[in-house]
Amino acid sequence: MKEKQQPEENMQRKVLPISMDAGFFFERAVSSLDRRHYDKALKYFRKAVEFEPNNPVNHCNMAGILSEMGNYEDSNAALAVVLEEIDPSMTECYFYMANNYANMDMFEEAEEALITYLEQDSNGQFLLEAEEMMDLLQYELDRPTQIKSIKVMEGVVEHDKARELLEEGKFTQAVKLLEDIVEKKPDFMAARNNLALGYYYLGLFPKALDTIHEVLEAEPGNLHGLCNLAILYQHAGELARLSELAVRLSKIVPFHQEHLFKLATTMGILGQHGAAYGHFKRLLQNEDMKYDPSLSHYAAVAAYNTGNYEAANSLWHQVKRLDPDGELADFYIHRLELINAGAEPYPISYQYHLPFEEQFKQWGSGIDGIPAEIRENPMVRSSFFWALRHGDSKTKLQVIQAFGLIADLEVEEALKDFLLEPEEDPYLKDAALFVLRSLGVNKPLPVCWGETTTIVDPSRVASKLPIWKSEWQEVVDLAMKQMKRSCDLSQQLDLETLWAEFLTLLYPNTPAITHIEGWAAALEYLIAKMHRRSVTYETIAERYGISASTVRRYASRIDEVCGVKEKMKNIFPSVQ
């Protein structure tokens, strides 16, 4: 008896279709690369080129594999296709070609390609390597290389200084310098990319976006520009554009360490933690980078955010070994212990410092200053600038207080700019003026109050009085001196406000201020009560070297005029 044959159409229904596009072959190529199967990787990259012949990344990847396999002539042919047919702005291809020619002992051709790279490239990605190759070629050709100019070196000294300023967190100074460089040298793409970062760190997002678009109009394949654009899209909520760009970035596997790090951090910021983890792990395989504690932390964060707590724990213990004096590893290891005990996990950032709120908890209000290693950390400073523009009122007040502790020219500029923001809370502007005064700023400054801009002297307490007597200021100064180590910025600012209110309500019949200690002590006592701090007339009196009855008398006088206790009852009904 004949066996029944299954209908062909039924068999076809059981076959699962595979989407064999460029992305499919790209992923296969990367997988083969990780296993060092270069012949398979080449095969898959060739297929990716067939599916996307106008994508220069595919051609460059194929050229890189060919070079690794010693097939330098075919590698240069692939690079020539990029330069002649797809994207002539990818000047780094000339450097790759020079490498290939040198490996074939074709030194004159290598020199020609290298000169073209140096004269046309505006990024300087391989500048150091190009200088080393130039030394080799001079030796082999027994003559100096005839080069007219190195394009990227135009303005390079100033650009290096600007990068240093960015790394130090001095974003305002860096932006001013970078703006000048870009104005003088519009095709300096590295400077434009860093200018966009400077705007971003300062919270100036429209300017950052415009600058990134300028980069990508000139160089559509610029990786730094693409990464920066993705971060800006995320900030602006441009989800459709972000999704499309994220797919493009996910297909890139840079060979250069700087590009790999940029892409890794970008994917982490975008929430593509699996991709970020893979890139960070590749970086940690590099002998020069595996001892960097911050890199191990970034990889740990990526692992944590994917739910791979075991890998995160191992990496944070590595951070602890590399940075035994730091608090960061212990903080996150403890967080993992809490999660294992049943606590709810939540995403964490990639910055190599404690979370913003945790830092304020540790610094407290009665400290002499922020630790130098924190104060000089550019990412901490960036988080301050970010929070000053985009945080809630409480956070902004904390940042203004922190700026008073950092006390450098950068924060002075930031506070002055803050005074010109028309929609910011007047109370916060008073706080900014208070901090500027504490930093020694005594020149009149413009302050925008809604639709009106006035000139304010930060050296005197804010008030509407036509005069401000020296003895009135002495009361404030003495109280501030006593309160400085135990009270935060809001309490100090409230003290000034209460004193100005008292004098304003009585003006011009203000009392003669002869007992400086009595008035200062009374102000401190009332502010302590307003902020629900436990205090007595006796403890305050002892600190000022006066009697408790004197403190009570002056406090009663201020309360009589300003109605402090009545205000406290409305805010805190339990206060009597």
Coordinates of C-alpha atoms in Angstrom, one line a residue:
M1 CA 0.0 0.0 0.0
K2 CA 1.3 3.4 -0.9
E3 CA 2.0 5.9 1.9
K4 CA 0.0 9.0 1.8
Q5 CA 2.0 12.0 0.9
Q6 CA 1.6 15.3 2.9
P7 CA 0.3 18.0 0.6
E8 CA 3.1 20.4 -0.4
E9 CA 1.1 23.4 0.7
N10 CA 0.8 22.0 4.2
M11 CA 4.5 21.5 4.4
Q12 CA 5.1 25.1 3.3
R13 CA 2.9 26.3 6.1
K14 CA 5.3 24.8 8.6
V15 CA 8.4 26.7 7.3
L16 CA 9.1 29.8 9.3
P17 CA 10.2 32.7 7.2
I18 CA 13.6 34.4 8.0
S19 CA 14.1 38.1 7.3
M20 CA 17.4 38.0 5.6
D21 CA 18.2 41.7 5.3
A22 CA 21.3 43.7 5.9
G23 CA 20.7 43.8 9.6
F24 CA 20.5 40.0 9.7
F25 CA 23.9 39.6 8.0
F26 CA 25.4 42.4 10.1
E27 CA 24.5 40.6 13.3
R28 CA 25.9 37.4 12.0
A29 CA 29.2 39.2 11.0
V30 CA 29.5 40.7 14.5
S31 CA 28.9 37.4 16.1
S32 CA 31.6 35.8 13.9
L33 CA 34.0 38.7 14.8
D34 CA 33.5 38.0 18.5
R35 CA 34.6 34.4 17.9
R36 CA 37.5 35.6 15.7
H37 CA 36.0 33.8 12.6
Y38 CA 37.2 36.4 10.2
D39 CA 36.4 34.4 7.1
K40 CA 32.7 34.0 8.1
A41 CA 32.6 37.7 9.2
L42 CA 33.8 38.7 5.7
K43 CA 31.2 36.5 4.1
Y44 CA 28.4 38.1 6.1
F45 CA 29.7 41.7 5.6
R46 CA 29.7 41.1 1.9
K47 CA 26.1 40.0 2.1
A48 CA 25.3 43.1 4.1
V49 CA 26.9 45.2 1.3
E50 CA 24.7 43.5 -1.3
F51 CA 21.6 44.3 0.6
E52 CA 22.6 47.9 1.5
P53 CA 25.1 49.0 -1.2
N54 CA 24.8 52.7 -0.3
N55 CA 25.6 52.3 3.4
P56 CA 29.3 53.3 3.8
V57 CA 29.5 51.6 7.2
N58 CA 29.0 48.2 5.6
H59 CA 31.8 48.9 3.1
C60 CA 34.2 50.1 5.9
N61 CA 33.4 47.0 8.0
M62 CA 34.2 44.8 5.0
A63 CA 37.4 46.8 4.4
G64 CA 38.5 46.4 8.0
I65 CA 38.0 42.6 7.9
L66 CA 39.9 42.4 4.6
S67 CA 42.8 44.3 6.1
E68 CA 42.8 42.1 9.2
M69 CA 43.1 39.1 6.9
G70 CA 46.0 40.6 5.0
N71 CA 44.1 41.3 1.8
Y72 CA 45.1 44.9 1.6
E73 CA 44.4 45.5 -2.1
D74 CA 40.8 44.4 -1.8
S75 CA 40.5 46.4 1.4
N76 CA 41.6 49.6 -0.5
A77 CA 39.2 48.8 -3.3
A78 CA 36.3 48.7 -0.8
L79 CA 37.4 52.0 0.7
A80 CA 37.7 53.6 -2.8
V81 CA 34.0 52.7 -3.4
V82 CA 33.1 54.7 -0.2
L83 CA 35.1 57.8 -1.3
E84 CA 34.2 57.8 -5.0
E85 CA 30.6 56.6 -5.0
I86 CA 29.0 56.9 -1.6
D87 CA 30.4 59.4 0.9
P88 CA 33.5 61.5 -0.1
S89 CA 33.4 63.2 3.4
M90 CA 34.5 60.0 5.1
T91 CA 38.1 61.2 5.0
E92 CA 39.2 58.6 7.6
C93 CA 39.1 56.1 4.6
Y94 CA 42.3 57.8 3.3
F95 CA 44.1 56.9 6.6
Y96 CA 42.9 53.3 6.3
M97 CA 44.2 53.2 2.7
A98 CA 47.6 54.6 3.8
N99 CA 47.8 51.8 6.4
N100 CA 47.1 49.2 3.7
Y101 CA 49.6 50.7 1.3
A102 CA 52.3 50.7 4.0
N103 CA 51.6 47.1 4.7
M104 CA 52.2 46.3 1.0
D105 CA 55.5 48.3 1.1
M106 CA 53.9 50.8 -1.4
F107 CA 55.3 53.8 0.6
E108 CA 54.8 56.5 -2.0
E109 CA 51.2 55.6 -2.4
A110 CA 50.9 55.4 1.4
E111 CA 52.4 58.9 1.7
E112 CA 49.9 60.3 -0.9
A113 CA 46.9 58.8 0.9
L114 CA 48.2 60.0 4.3
I115 CA 48.8 63.6 3.0
T116 CA 45.2 63.6 1.6
Y117 CA 43.9 62.5 5.0
L118 CA 45.8 65.1 6.9
E119 CA 44.9 67.9 4.5
Q120 CA 41.2 67.0 4.2
D121 CA 40.2 65.5 7.6
S122 CA 38.6 68.0 10.0
N123 CA 38.1 65.6 13.0
G124 CA 41.6 64.4 13.8
Q125 CA 40.5 61.0 14.8
F126 CA 43.8 59.4 13.7
L127 CA 46.1 62.4 14.1
L128 CA 48.5 60.7 16.5
E129 CA 48.6 57.5 14.4
A130 CA 49.1 59.6 11.3
E131 CA 52.1 61.4 12.9
E132 CA 53.7 58.0 13.7
M133 CA 53.1 56.8 10.1
M134 CA 54.7 59.9 8.8
D135 CA 57.8 59.2 10.8
L136 CA 57.9 55.7 9.3
L137 CA 57.4 56.9 5.7
Q138 CA 60.2 59.5 6.1
Y139 CA 62.5 56.7 7.2
E140 CA 61.5 54.4 4.3
L141 CA 61.5 57.1 1.6
D142 CA 64.6 58.8 3.1
R143 CA 63.0 62.3 2.7
P144 CA 60.6 64.5 4.6
T145 CA 56.9 64.4 3.8
Q146 CA 55.8 67.4 1.7
I147 CA 52.6 68.5 3.4
K148 CA 51.1 72.0 3.0
S149 CA 48.8 72.0 6.1
I150 CA 47.2 69.7 8.6
K151 CA 43.5 70.7 8.5
V152 CA 42.6 69.5 11.9
M153 CA 45.5 71.4 13.6
E154 CA 43.9 74.7 12.7
G155 CA 42.7 75.9 16.0
V156 CA 43.7 72.7 17.7
V157 CA 45.5 74.3 20.6
E158 CA 42.4 76.3 21.5
H159 CA 40.2 73.2 21.0
D160 CA 42.4 71.2 23.4
K161 CA 41.9 73.9 26.0
A162 CA 38.2 73.9 25.4
R163 CA 38.1 70.1 25.9
E164 CA 40.0 70.5 29.1
L165 CA 37.4 73.0 30.3
L166 CA 34.6 70.6 29.5
E167 CA 36.4 67.8 31.3
E168 CA 36.8 70.0 34.3
G169 CA 33.1 70.9 34.2
K170 CA 33.7 74.6 33.3
F171 CA 31.1 74.5 30.7
T172 CA 30.4 78.3 30.4
Q173 CA 34.1 79.0 29.7
A174 CA 34.3 76.1 27.3
V175 CA 31.3 77.2 25.3
K176 CA 32.7 80.7 24.9
L177 CA 36.0 79.4 23.6
L178 CA 34.3 76.8 21.3
E179 CA 32.0 79.4 19.8
D180 CA 35.0 81.5 18.9
I181 CA 36.7 78.5 17.3
V182 CA 33.7 77.5 15.3
E183 CA 33.2 81.1 14.1
K184 CA 36.8 81.2 12.8
K185 CA 36.8 77.6 11.5
P186 CA 33.3 76.6 10.5
D187 CA 34.4 73.1 9.2
F188 CA 36.0 72.1 12.5
M189 CA 33.5 69.4 13.2
A190 CA 35.1 68.2 16.5
A191 CA 34.7 71.7 17.9
R192 CA 31.1 71.8 16.8
N193 CA 30.4 68.5 18.5
N194 CA 32.0 69.6 21.7
L195 CA 30.1 72.9 21.4
A196 CA 26.8 70.9 21.2
L197 CA 27.9 69.0 24.3
G198 CA 28.7 72.3 26.1
Y199 CA 25.2 73.7 25.3
Y200 CA 23.7 70.4 26.4
Y201 CA 25.5 70.3 29.8
L202 CA 24.3 73.9 30.4
G203 CA 20.7 72.9 29.6
L204 CA 20.6 75.0 26.4
F205 CA 18.9 72.3 24.3
P206 CA 17.7 74.3 21.3
K207 CA 21.2 75.6 20.7
A208 CA 22.6 72.1 21.2
L209 CA 20.2 70.7 18.6
D210 CA 21.0 73.4 16.0
T211 CA 24.7 72.7 16.4
I212 CA 24.3 69.0 16.0
H213 CA 22.3 69.5 12.8
E214 CA 25.1 71.7 11.5
V215 CA 27.5 68.8 12.1
L216 CA 25.4 66.2 10.4
E217 CA 24.6 68.5 7.4
A218 CA 28.3 68.6 6.7
E219 CA 29.1 65.0 7.7
P220 CA 26.0 62.7 7.7
G221 CA 28.0 59.8 9.1
N222 CA 29.6 61.6 12.0
L223 CA 29.3 59.1 14.9
H224 CA 29.7 61.7 17.6
G225 CA 27.0 63.9 16.0
L226 CA 24.6 60.9 15.6
C227 CA 25.1 59.9 19.2
N228 CA 24.5 63.5 20.4
L229 CA 21.5 63.8 18.2
A230 CA 20.0 60.6 19.7
I231 CA 20.4 62.0 23.2
L232 CA 18.7 65.3 22.2
Y233 CA 15.8 63.4 20.5
Q234 CA 15.3 61.5 23.8
H235 CA 15.3 64.7 25.8
A236 CA 12.8 66.3 23.4
G237 CA 10.5 63.3 23.3
E238 CA 11.0 62.8 19.6
L239 CA 10.3 59.0 19.9
A240 CA 9.8 58.2 16.3
R241 CA 13.0 59.9 15.2
L242 CA 14.8 58.4 18.2
S243 CA 13.7 54.9 17.3
E244 CA 14.9 55.2 13.7
L245 CA 18.2 56.6 14.8
A246 CA 18.7 54.0 17.6
V247 CA 18.3 51.2 15.0
R248 CA 21.0 52.8 12.9
L249 CA 23.3 53.1 15.9
S250 CA 22.7 49.6 17.0
K251 CA 24.2 48.3 13.7
I252 CA 27.5 50.1 14.3
V253 CA 30.5 48.4 15.9
P254 CA 33.4 50.9 15.9
F255 CA 37.0 49.7 15.8
H256 CA 38.3 52.9 17.4
Q257 CA 38.2 52.8 21.2
E258 CA 37.0 56.4 21.5
H259 CA 34.1 55.8 19.2
L260 CA 33.2 52.5 21.0
F261 CA 33.1 54.3 24.3
K262 CA 31.0 57.1 22.8
L263 CA 28.5 54.6 21.4
A264 CA 28.4 52.6 24.6
T265 CA 27.6 55.5 26.8
T266 CA 25.0 56.8 24.3
M267 CA 23.2 53.4 24.1
G268 CA 23.1 53.4 27.9
I269 CA 21.6 56.9 28.1
L270 CA 19.0 55.8 25.5
G271 CA 18.0 52.9 27.7
Q272 CA 19.5 50.3 25.3
H273 CA 21.3 48.7 28.2
G274 CA 22.0 45.3 26.6
A275 CA 23.8 47.0 23.7
A276 CA 25.7 49.3 26.1
Y277 CA 26.7 46.3 28.2
G278 CA 28.1 44.5 25.1
H279 CA 30.2 47.6 24.1
F280 CA 31.5 48.2 27.6
K281 CA 32.5 44.5 27.9
R282 CA 34.5 44.9 24.6
L283 CA 36.2 48.0 26.0
L284 CA 37.1 46.1 29.2
Q285 CA 38.9 43.5 27.1
N286 CA 41.4 46.2 26.1
E287 CA 44.6 45.9 28.2
D288 CA 44.9 49.7 28.7
M289 CA 41.3 50.2 29.8
K290 CA 40.4 47.2 32.0
Y291 CA 42.0 48.9 35.1
D292 CA 39.7 52.0 34.8
P293 CA 37.2 51.8 37.7
S294 CA 34.8 54.1 36.0
L295 CA 34.6 51.8 33.0
S296 CA 33.9 48.8 35.2
H297 CA 31.1 50.9 36.9
Y298 CA 29.5 51.8 33.5
A299 CA 29.5 48.1 32.6
A300 CA 28.0 47.3 36.1
V301 CA 25.2 49.8 35.6
A302 CA 24.4 48.4 32.2
A303 CA 24.3 44.9 33.6
Y304 CA 22.2 46.1 36.6
N305 CA 19.7 47.8 34.3
T306 CA 19.2 44.6 32.3
G307 CA 18.5 42.7 35.5
N308 CA 21.9 40.8 35.4
Y309 CA 22.6 41.5 39.1
E310 CA 25.2 38.8 39.3
A311 CA 27.4 40.4 36.7
A312 CA 26.7 43.9 38.2
N313 CA 27.8 42.7 41.6
S314 CA 31.0 41.2 40.2
L315 CA 31.8 44.4 38.3
W316 CA 31.2 46.7 41.3
H317 CA 33.5 44.5 43.4
Q318 CA 36.0 45.1 40.6
V319 CA 35.4 48.9 41.0
K320 CA 36.0 48.5 44.8
R321 CA 39.3 46.8 44.2
L322 CA 40.4 49.5 41.7
D323 CA 39.1 52.4 43.8
P324 CA 39.2 51.2 47.4
D325 CA 38.7 54.7 48.9
G326 CA 35.6 55.5 46.9
E327 CA 32.1 55.2 48.3
L328 CA 30.3 54.5 45.0
A329 CA 30.9 50.7 44.8
D330 CA 29.8 50.1 48.4
F331 CA 26.7 52.2 47.8
Y332 CA 25.6 50.1 44.8
I333 CA 26.7 46.7 46.3
H334 CA 24.5 47.6 49.3
R335 CA 21.6 48.4 46.9
L336 CA 22.0 44.9 45.3
E337 CA 21.8 43.4 48.8
L338 CA 18.6 45.2 49.4
I339 CA 17.2 44.0 46.1
N340 CA 18.1 40.4 47.0
A341 CA 16.3 40.9 50.3
G342 CA 13.1 41.9 48.5
A343 CA 13.5 45.7 47.8
E344 CA 12.1 47.1 44.6
P345 CA 14.8 47.7 41.9
Y346 CA 14.8 50.9 39.9
P347 CA 17.0 52.2 37.0
I348 CA 20.2 54.0 37.9
S349 CA 22.4 56.4 35.9
Y350 CA 25.8 55.8 34.4
Q351 CA 27.5 58.7 36.1
Y352 CA 30.5 57.8 38.2
H353 CA 29.4 59.4 41.4
L354 CA 26.6 58.9 43.9
P355 CA 23.1 59.9 42.9
F356 CA 22.4 63.6 43.1
E357 CA 20.0 63.3 46.1
E358 CA 22.4 61.0 47.9
Q359 CA 25.2 63.6 47.6
F360 CA 23.1 66.3 49.3
K361 CA 22.2 63.9 52.1
Q362 CA 25.9 63.2 52.7
W363 CA 27.1 66.8 52.5
G364 CA 24.3 68.0 54.8
S365 CA 23.8 71.7 55.5
G366 CA 26.5 72.5 58.0
I367 CA 29.6 71.8 56.1
D368 CA 32.6 73.9 55.0
G369 CA 32.5 72.9 51.4
I370 CA 32.0 70.1 48.9
P371 CA 34.9 67.6 48.8
A372 CA 37.4 68.4 46.0
E373 CA 37.0 65.1 44.3
I374 CA 33.3 65.8 44.0
R375 CA 33.6 69.5 43.3
E376 CA 35.9 68.9 40.4
N377 CA 34.0 66.0 38.9
P378 CA 32.7 67.3 35.6
M379 CA 29.6 65.0 35.6
V380 CA 28.7 66.3 39.1
R381 CA 29.0 69.8 37.9
S382 CA 27.0 68.9 34.8
S383 CA 24.2 67.5 37.0
F384 CA 24.2 70.8 39.0
F385 CA 23.8 72.9 35.8
W386 CA 21.1 70.5 34.5
A387 CA 19.2 70.6 37.8
L388 CA 19.4 74.4 38.0
R389 CA 17.5 74.7 34.7
H390 CA 15.2 71.7 34.8
G391 CA 14.8 70.6 38.5
D392 CA 11.9 71.4 40.8
S393 CA 12.1 74.4 43.1
K394 CA 13.5 72.3 46.0
T395 CA 16.3 70.9 43.8
K396 CA 17.1 74.3 42.4
L397 CA 17.4 75.7 45.9
Q398 CA 19.8 72.8 46.8
V399 CA 21.9 73.5 43.7
I400 CA 22.1 77.2 44.5
Q401 CA 23.3 76.3 48.0
A402 CA 25.9 73.9 46.5
F403 CA 27.1 76.6 44.2
G404 CA 27.8 78.7 47.3
L405 CA 30.1 75.8 48.5
I406 CA 31.8 75.3 45.1
A407 CA 32.5 79.0 44.9
D408 CA 34.3 79.5 41.6
L409 CA 33.9 81.7 38.5
E410 CA 31.9 79.1 36.6
V411 CA 29.1 79.0 39.2
E412 CA 29.1 82.8 39.4
E413 CA 28.4 82.9 35.7
A414 CA 25.7 80.3 36.0
L415 CA 24.0 82.2 38.9
K416 CA 24.1 85.5 36.9
D417 CA 22.5 83.8 33.9
F418 CA 19.9 82.3 36.3
L419 CA 18.9 85.9 37.4
L420 CA 18.0 86.7 33.8
E421 CA 15.5 83.8 33.4
P422 CA 12.1 85.5 33.3
E423 CA 10.0 82.6 34.5
E424 CA 12.1 81.6 37.5
D425 CA 10.8 81.9 41.1
P426 CA 11.7 85.3 42.6
Y427 CA 12.5 83.6 45.9
L428 CA 15.1 81.5 44.1
K429 CA 16.5 84.6 42.5
D430 CA 16.8 86.2 46.0
A431 CA 18.7 83.0 47.0
A432 CA 21.0 83.4 43.9
L433 CA 21.7 87.0 44.9
F434 CA 22.4 85.9 48.4
V435 CA 25.0 83.3 47.2
L436 CA 26.6 85.8 44.8
R437 CA 27.0 88.2 47.8
S438 CA 28.6 85.4 49.8
L439 CA 31.0 84.9 46.9
G440 CA 32.1 88.5 47.0
V441 CA 30.2 89.7 44.0
N442 CA 29.4 93.4 44.8
K443 CA 28.8 95.0 41.3
P444 CA 25.2 95.8 40.3
L445 CA 23.6 93.0 38.3
P446 CA 20.5 92.9 35.9
V447 CA 17.7 90.7 37.3
C448 CA 14.6 89.8 35.3
W449 CA 11.4 89.9 37.4
G450 CA 8.8 88.6 34.9
E451 CA 8.5 91.2 32.2
T452 CA 10.6 93.8 34.1
T453 CA 14.4 93.9 34.3
T454 CA 16.0 95.9 37.1
I455 CA 19.5 96.5 38.3
V456 CA 20.2 95.0 41.7
D457 CA 23.2 95.5 44.0
P458 CA 23.9 92.0 45.4
S459 CA 26.1 93.5 48.2
R460 CA 23.1 94.6 50.2
V461 CA 20.1 92.7 51.6
A462 CA 17.2 92.7 49.1
S463 CA 14.6 95.3 50.2
K464 CA 12.6 98.1 48.9
L465 CA 14.1 100.6 51.3
P466 CA 15.7 103.7 49.8
I467 CA 18.7 103.4 52.2
W468 CA 20.4 100.5 54.0
K469 CA 22.3 101.4 57.1
S470 CA 25.6 99.8 58.1
E471 CA 24.2 98.7 61.5
W472 CA 21.3 96.9 59.9
Q473 CA 23.8 94.9 57.8
E474 CA 25.9 94.2 61.0
V475 CA 22.8 92.5 62.5
V476 CA 22.5 90.2 59.4
D477 CA 26.2 89.5 59.2
L478 CA 26.4 88.5 62.9
A479 CA 23.4 86.2 62.7
M480 CA 24.7 84.6 59.5
K481 CA 28.1 84.0 61.1
Q482 CA 26.4 82.2 64.0
M483 CA 24.0 80.2 61.8
K484 CA 26.4 79.3 59.0
R485 CA 27.4 75.8 60.3
S486 CA 23.9 74.7 61.4
C487 CA 21.4 76.3 58.9
D488 CA 20.8 75.7 55.2
L489 CA 20.4 78.4 52.6
S490 CA 16.6 78.7 52.9
Q491 CA 16.9 79.5 56.6
Q492 CA 19.6 82.1 56.0
L493 CA 17.6 83.6 53.2
D494 CA 14.5 83.7 55.4
L495 CA 16.4 85.5 58.1
E496 CA 17.4 88.2 55.6
T497 CA 13.8 88.4 54.4
L498 CA 12.4 88.7 57.9
W499 CA 14.8 91.4 58.9
A500 CA 14.2 93.4 55.7
E501 CA 10.4 93.1 56.3
F502 CA 10.7 94.3 59.9
L503 CA 12.7 97.4 58.9
T504 CA 10.5 98.1 55.8
L505 CA 7.2 98.0 57.9
L506 CA 8.6 100.5 60.4
Y507 CA 10.4 102.8 58.0
P508 CA 11.1 105.7 58.3
N509 CA 10.4 105.2 62.1
T510 CA 12.9 102.4 62.4
P511 CA 14.3 101.9 65.9
A512 CA 17.9 102.8 66.7
I513 CA 19.9 99.5 66.3
T514 CA 22.5 99.7 69.0
H515 CA 22.3 96.2 70.5
I516 CA 23.6 94.2 67.5
E517 CA 23.8 90.9 69.4
G518 CA 20.2 91.2 70.7
W519 CA 18.6 91.7 67.3
A520 CA 20.8 89.0 65.7
A521 CA 19.9 86.5 68.4
A522 CA 16.2 87.3 68.1
L523 CA 16.3 86.8 64.3
E524 CA 18.0 83.4 64.7
Y525 CA 15.5 82.3 67.4
L526 CA 12.5 83.2 65.2
I527 CA 14.0 81.5 62.1
A528 CA 14.7 78.4 64.1
K529 CA 11.0 78.3 65.2
M530 CA 9.8 79.0 61.7
H531 CA 11.7 75.9 60.5
R532 CA 10.6 73.8 63.4
R533 CA 14.0 73.5 64.9
S534 CA 14.2 72.8 68.7
V535 CA 15.6 75.8 70.3
T536 CA 15.3 77.9 73.5
Y537 CA 15.9 81.5 74.5
E538 CA 18.7 80.3 76.8
T539 CA 20.6 78.3 74.2
I540 CA 20.5 81.2 71.7
A541 CA 21.4 83.8 74.4
E542 CA 24.5 81.7 75.5
R543 CA 25.9 81.7 72.0
Y544 CA 25.6 85.5 71.7
G545 CA 26.8 86.2 75.2
I546 CA 23.6 88.0 76.3
S547 CA 20.7 87.2 78.6
A548 CA 17.7 85.1 77.7
S549 CA 15.4 88.0 78.5
T550 CA 17.2 90.2 76.0
V551 CA 16.6 87.6 73.3
R552 CA 12.9 87.3 74.3
R553 CA 12.4 91.1 74.3
Y554 CA 13.8 91.7 70.8
A555 CA 12.1 88.6 69.4
S556 CA 8.8 89.8 70.7
R557 CA 9.4 93.2 69.1
I558 CA 10.0 91.6 65.7
D559 CA 7.0 89.3 66.1
E560 CA 4.8 92.3 67.1
V561 CA 5.7 94.0 63.8
C562 CA 5.8 91.0 61.4
G563 CA 3.3 88.6 63.0
V564 CA 5.8 85.7 62.9
K565 CA 3.9 83.5 65.3
E566 CA 0.6 84.1 63.5
K567 CA 2.2 83.1 60.2
M568 CA 3.6 80.0 61.9
K569 CA 0.2 79.0 63.1
N570 CA -1.2 79.2 59.6
I571 CA 1.6 77.0 58.3
F572 CA 2.1 74.7 61.3
P573 CA -1.2 74.7 63.4
S574 CA 0.5 72.7 66.2
V575 CA 3.0 75.5 66.9
Q576 CA 2.1 77.7 69.8

